[in-house]
PDB file of C-alpha atoms in Angstrom:
ATOM      1  CA  MET A1235      74.579 -49.716 -48.053  1.00  0.00           C
ATOM      2  CA  ASP A1236      73.663 -51.808 -51.075  1.00  0.00           C
ATOM      3  CA  THR A1237      77.097 -52.865 -52.285  1.00  0.00           C
ATOM      4  CA  LEU A1238      80.454 -52.526 -50.597  1.00  0.00           C
ATOM      5  CA  THR A1239      82.941 -50.565 -52.696  1.00  0.00           C
ATOM      6  CA  ASN A1240      86.452 -49.408 -51.920  1.00  0.00           C
ATOM      7  CA  PRO A1241      86.995 -46.023 -53.600  1.00  0.00           C
ATOM      8  CA  LEU A1242      90.730 -46.118 -52.835  1.00  0.00           C
ATOM      9  CA  LYS A1243      91.232 -49.424 -54.644  1.00  0.00           C
ATOM     10  CA  ALA A1244      89.063 -48.244 -57.536  1.00  0.00           C
ATOM     11  CA  LYS A1245      91.143 -45.086 -57.868  1.00  0.00           C
ATOM     12  CA  LEU A1246      94.393 -47.061 -57.901  1.00  0.00           C
ATOM     13  CA  LEU A1247      93.027 -49.527 -60.473  1.00  0.00           C
ATOM     14  CA  ARG A1248      92.215 -46.568 -62.743  1.00  0.00           C
ATOM     15  CA  GLY A1249      95.889 -45.545 -62.500  1.00  0.00           C
ATOM     16  CA  GLU A1250      95.138 -42.414 -60.502  1.00  0.00           C
ATOM     17  CA  VAL A1251      97.243 -41.037 -57.669  1.00  0.00           C
ATOM     18  CA  ALA A1252      95.870 -41.632 -54.185  1.00  0.00           C
ATOM     19  CA  LEU A1253      97.163 -39.347 -51.460  1.00  0.00           C
ATOM     20  CA  GLY A1254      97.567 -40.612 -47.928  1.00  0.00           C
ATOM     21  CA  ALA A1255      98.787 -39.475 -44.544  1.00  0.00           C
ATOM     22  CA  GLY A1256     100.291 -41.580 -41.803  1.00  0.00           C
ATOM     23  CA  SER A1257      99.805 -41.552 -38.078  1.00  0.00           C
ATOM     24  CA  THR A1258     101.894 -43.381 -35.524  1.00  0.00           C
ATOM     25  CA  LEU A1259     100.098 -41.383 -32.849  1.00  0.00           C
ATOM     26  CA  GLY A1260      97.269 -43.210 -31.208  1.00  0.00           C
ATOM     27  CA  GLY A1261      96.439 -44.244 -27.726  1.00  0.00           C
ATOM     28  CA  GLY A1262      92.850 -43.120 -27.855  1.00  0.00           C
ATOM     29  CA  SER A1263      93.234 -40.182 -30.225  1.00  0.00           C
ATOM     30  CA  PRO A1264      91.091 -41.129 -33.226  1.00  0.00           C
ATOM     31  CA  GLY A1265      90.224 -37.436 -33.616  1.00  0.00           C
ATOM     32  CA  ILE A1266      93.649 -37.022 -35.227  1.00  0.00           C
ATOM     33  CA  ILE A1267      92.606 -39.528 -37.886  1.00  0.00           C
ATOM     34  CA  GLU A1268      89.326 -37.763 -38.587  1.00  0.00           C
ATOM     35  CA  LEU A1269      91.182 -34.464 -38.850  1.00  0.00           C
ATOM     36  CA  LEU A1270      93.616 -35.968 -41.384  1.00  0.00           C
ATOM     37  CA  ALA A1271      90.755 -37.576 -43.313  1.00  0.00           C
ATOM     38  CA  ARG A1272      88.931 -34.245 -43.566  1.00  0.00           C
ATOM     39  CA  GLN A1273      91.989 -32.660 -45.205  1.00  0.00           C
ATOM     40  CA  GLY A1274      91.168 -34.469 -48.442  1.00  0.00           C
ATOM     41  CA  PHE A1275      93.433 -37.502 -48.138  1.00  0.00           C
ATOM     42  CA  ASP A1276      92.174 -40.648 -49.846  1.00  0.00           C
ATOM     43  CA  TRP A1277      93.574 -42.858 -47.116  1.00  0.00           C
ATOM     44  CA  VAL A1278      95.081 -42.637 -43.654  1.00  0.00           C
ATOM     45  CA  LEU A1279      97.709 -45.025 -42.308  1.00  0.00           C
ATOM     46  CA  ILE A1280      96.987 -46.406 -38.839  1.00  0.00           C
ATOM     47  CA  ASP A1281     100.425 -47.676 -37.862  1.00  0.00           C
ATOM     48  CA  ASN A1282      99.952 -50.690 -35.605  1.00  0.00           C
ATOM     49  CA  GLN A1283     103.538 -51.825 -36.227  1.00  0.00           C
ATOM     50  CA  HIS A1284     105.454 -48.763 -35.049  1.00  0.00           C
ATOM     51  CA  GLY A1285     102.688 -46.647 -33.531  1.00  0.00           C
ATOM     52  CA  THR A1286     100.904 -46.615 -30.201  1.00  0.00           C
ATOM     53  CA  TRP A1287      97.542 -47.864 -31.491  1.00  0.00           C
ATOM     54  CA  ASP A1288      95.849 -50.586 -29.453  1.00  0.00           C
ATOM     55  CA  ARG A1289      92.786 -52.621 -30.452  1.00  0.00           C
ATOM     56  CA  ALA A1290      90.186 -50.176 -29.130  1.00  0.00           C
ATOM     57  CA  SER A1291      91.831 -47.028 -30.477  1.00  0.00           C
ATOM     58  CA  THR A1292      92.419 -48.722 -33.848  1.00  0.00           C
ATOM     59  CA  SER A1293      88.725 -49.565 -34.132  1.00  0.00           C
ATOM     60  CA  MET A1294      87.817 -45.982 -33.255  1.00  0.00           C
ATOM     61  CA  ALA A1295      90.358 -44.712 -35.803  1.00  0.00           C
ATOM     62  CA  PHE A1296      88.658 -46.754 -38.536  1.00  0.00           C
ATOM     63  CA  MET A1297      85.342 -45.105 -37.657  1.00  0.00           C
ATOM     64  CA  ALA A1298      86.991 -41.675 -37.557  1.00  0.00           C
ATOM     65  CA  ALA A1299      88.522 -42.147 -40.999  1.00  0.00           C
ATOM     66  CA  ARG A1300      85.124 -43.142 -42.431  1.00  0.00           C
ATOM     67  CA  ALA A1301      83.518 -40.100 -40.780  1.00  0.00           C
ATOM     68  CA  GLY A1302      86.157 -37.879 -42.368  1.00  0.00           C
ATOM     69  CA  GLY A1303      85.717 -39.401 -45.821  1.00  0.00           C
ATOM     70  CA  ALA A1304      88.946 -41.427 -46.083  1.00  0.00           C
ATOM     71  CA  ILE A1305      89.866 -45.100 -46.064  1.00  0.00           C
ATOM     72  CA  ALA A1306      91.761 -46.367 -43.007  1.00  0.00           C
ATOM     73  CA  ILE A1307      94.700 -48.555 -43.964  1.00  0.00           C
ATOM     74  CA  PRO A1308      96.422 -50.138 -40.974  1.00  0.00           C
ATOM     75  CA  ARG A1309      99.954 -51.433 -41.064  1.00  0.00           C
ATOM     76  CA  VAL A1310      99.602 -54.652 -39.114  1.00  0.00           C
ATOM     77  CA  LEU A1311     101.784 -55.512 -36.161  1.00  0.00           C
ATOM     78  CA  SER A1312     103.090 -58.603 -37.955  1.00  0.00           C
ATOM     79  CA  SER A1313     102.273 -60.896 -40.846  1.00  0.00           C
ATOM     80  CA  GLU A1314     100.714 -63.329 -38.386  1.00  0.00           C
ATOM     81  CA  PHE A1315      97.358 -64.662 -39.536  1.00  0.00           C
ATOM     82  CA  THR A1316      95.443 -63.485 -36.451  1.00  0.00           C
ATOM     83  CA  ALA A1317      97.024 -60.010 -36.481  1.00  0.00           C
ATOM     84  CA  ILE A1318      95.739 -59.488 -40.028  1.00  0.00           C
ATOM     85  CA  GLY A1319      92.304 -60.974 -39.355  1.00  0.00           C
ATOM     86  CA  ARG A1320      91.705 -58.861 -36.266  1.00  0.00           C
ATOM     87  CA  LEU A1321      92.139 -55.640 -38.241  1.00  0.00           C
ATOM     88  CA  LEU A1322      90.008 -56.863 -41.122  1.00  0.00           C
ATOM     89  CA  ASP A1323      87.243 -57.831 -38.703  1.00  0.00           C
ATOM     90  CA  GLU A1324      87.267 -54.276 -37.338  1.00  0.00           C
ATOM     91  CA  GLY A1325      86.337 -52.909 -40.759  1.00  0.00           C
ATOM     92  CA  CYS A1326      89.370 -51.669 -42.646  1.00  0.00           C
ATOM     93  CA  LEU A1327      89.233 -51.895 -46.436  1.00  0.00           C
ATOM     94  CA  GLY A1328      92.941 -52.533 -46.816  1.00  0.00           C
ATOM     95  CA  VAL A1329      96.043 -53.589 -44.947  1.00  0.00           C
ATOM     96  CA  ILE A1330      99.761 -53.039 -45.218  1.00  0.00           C
ATOM     97  CA  VAL A1331     101.691 -56.100 -44.099  1.00  0.00           C
ATOM     98  CA  PRO A1332     105.360 -55.522 -43.184  1.00  0.00           C
ATOM     99  CA  MET A1333     108.316 -57.896 -43.247  1.00  0.00           C
ATOM    100  CA  VAL A1334     107.191 -60.045 -46.182  1.00  0.00           C
ATOM    101  CA  ASP A1335     110.344 -61.561 -47.619  1.00  0.00           C
ATOM    102  CA  THR A1336     109.317 -64.581 -49.692  1.00  0.00           C
ATOM    103  CA  PRO A1337     106.646 -65.519 -52.220  1.00  0.00           C
ATOM    104  CA  GLU A1338     105.379 -68.058 -49.686  1.00  0.00           C
ATOM    105  CA  GLN A1339     104.887 -65.331 -47.075  1.00  0.00           C
ATOM    106  CA  ALA A1340     103.050 -63.185 -49.633  1.00  0.00           C
ATOM    107  CA  GLU A1341     100.757 -66.123 -50.399  1.00  0.00           C
ATOM    108  CA  GLN A1342     100.092 -66.604 -46.666  1.00  0.00           C
ATOM    109  CA  VAL A1343      99.133 -62.935 -46.387  1.00  0.00           C
ATOM    110  CA  ALA A1344      96.762 -63.265 -49.340  1.00  0.00           C
ATOM    111  CA  GLN A1345      95.198 -66.362 -47.755  1.00  0.00           C
ATOM    112  CA  ALA A1346      94.754 -64.558 -44.425  1.00  0.00           C
ATOM    113  CA  CYS A1347      92.918 -61.696 -46.160  1.00  0.00           C
ATOM    114  CA  ARG A1348      90.349 -63.632 -48.173  1.00  0.00           C
ATOM    115  CA  TYR A1349      87.352 -65.704 -47.091  1.00  0.00           C
ATOM    116  CA  PRO A1350      86.985 -69.325 -48.260  1.00  0.00           C
ATOM    117  CA  PRO A1351      87.004 -70.708 -50.851  1.00  0.00           C
ATOM    118  CA  ILE A1352      89.538 -68.151 -52.143  1.00  0.00           C
ATOM    119  CA  GLY A1353      91.447 -67.854 -48.873  1.00  0.00           C
ATOM    120  CA  GLN A1354      91.486 -68.998 -45.270  1.00  0.00           C
ATOM    121  CA  ARG A1355      90.220 -65.946 -43.399  1.00  0.00           C
ATOM    122  CA  SER A1356      88.048 -66.948 -40.488  1.00  0.00           C
ATOM    123  CA  ILE A1357      84.470 -65.762 -40.297  1.00  0.00           C
ATOM    124  CA  GLY A1358      84.196 -62.624 -38.253  1.00  0.00           C
ATOM    125  CA  ALA A1359      83.359 -59.036 -38.972  1.00  0.00           C
ATOM    126  CA  ALA A1360      82.504 -57.359 -35.665  1.00  0.00           C
ATOM    127  CA  GLY A1361      83.234 -53.813 -36.803  1.00  0.00           C
ATOM    128  CA  ALA A1362      82.823 -54.382 -40.521  1.00  0.00           C
ATOM    129  CA  LEU A1363      79.188 -55.488 -40.538  1.00  0.00           C
ATOM    130  CA  PRO A1364      77.831 -52.358 -38.827  1.00  0.00           C
ATOM    131  CA  ALA A1365      79.990 -50.181 -41.087  1.00  0.00           C
ATOM    132  CA  TYR A1366      79.332 -51.840 -44.441  1.00  0.00           C
ATOM    133  CA  GLY A1367      76.155 -53.863 -44.109  1.00  0.00           C
ATOM    134  CA  LEU A1368      75.113 -57.477 -44.241  1.00  0.00           C
ATOM    135  CA  ASP A1369      76.565 -58.025 -47.717  1.00  0.00           C
ATOM    136  CA  TYR A1370      80.098 -57.267 -46.438  1.00  0.00           C
ATOM    137  CA  MET A1371      81.308 -60.851 -46.655  1.00  0.00           C
ATOM    138  CA  ALA A1372      79.954 -61.249 -50.186  1.00  0.00           C
ATOM    139  CA  HIS A1373      82.010 -58.306 -51.514  1.00  0.00           C
ATOM    140  CA  ILE A1374      85.086 -57.737 -49.352  1.00  0.00           C
ATOM    141  CA  ASP A1375      87.310 -60.258 -51.156  1.00  0.00           C
ATOM    142  CA  ASP A1376      87.046 -58.148 -54.323  1.00  0.00           C
ATOM    143  CA  GLU A1377      87.241 -54.775 -52.590  1.00  0.00           C
ATOM    144  CA  LEU A1378      90.079 -55.359 -50.113  1.00  0.00           C
ATOM    145  CA  LEU A1379      93.401 -53.682 -50.881  1.00  0.00           C
ATOM    146  CA  VAL A1380      96.320 -55.850 -49.735  1.00  0.00           C
ATOM    147  CA  ILE A1381      99.789 -54.312 -49.713  1.00  0.00           C
ATOM    148  CA  VAL A1382     102.903 -56.202 -48.688  1.00  0.00           C
ATOM    149  CA  GLN A1383     106.130 -54.520 -47.677  1.00  0.00           C
ATOM    150  CA  ILE A1384     109.043 -56.425 -49.154  1.00  0.00           C
ATOM    151  CA  GLU A1385     111.900 -55.460 -46.875  1.00  0.00           C
ATOM    152  CA  SER A1386     114.755 -57.675 -48.005  1.00  0.00           C
ATOM    153  CA  LYS A1387     116.607 -58.597 -51.166  1.00  0.00           C
TER     154      LYS A1387
END
């Protein structure tokens, strides 16, 4: 792969509708994700917050979504820095972060998602490098889709 691009983010930036499907089911069933991806969805939610996905099945789900032609978007377990980084390292091109209630929390999420000097994400890309190539770290800051769920007044 020459340059990492996120077709879901590009579609949204053009003002187009992006259709997605969610899955709380997991526990070693990434085939469900590939099946959803092959139905023409632009993205598939891997629900780490309310679902039964563990680290291994989440990583497999990311691969299954790519194989089916969709972007895997996990909802992270929490807004904790390491919870976000772990999913990014596995190769997702976007995250949904729940329970963000203040501008300061939103800024912390943004910092956790971006490599220095823009952010504070630690260096690691165990699943991302094989999926997207050696130039992953040079392009992911621009291509990553970061969504926060504001769940309070």
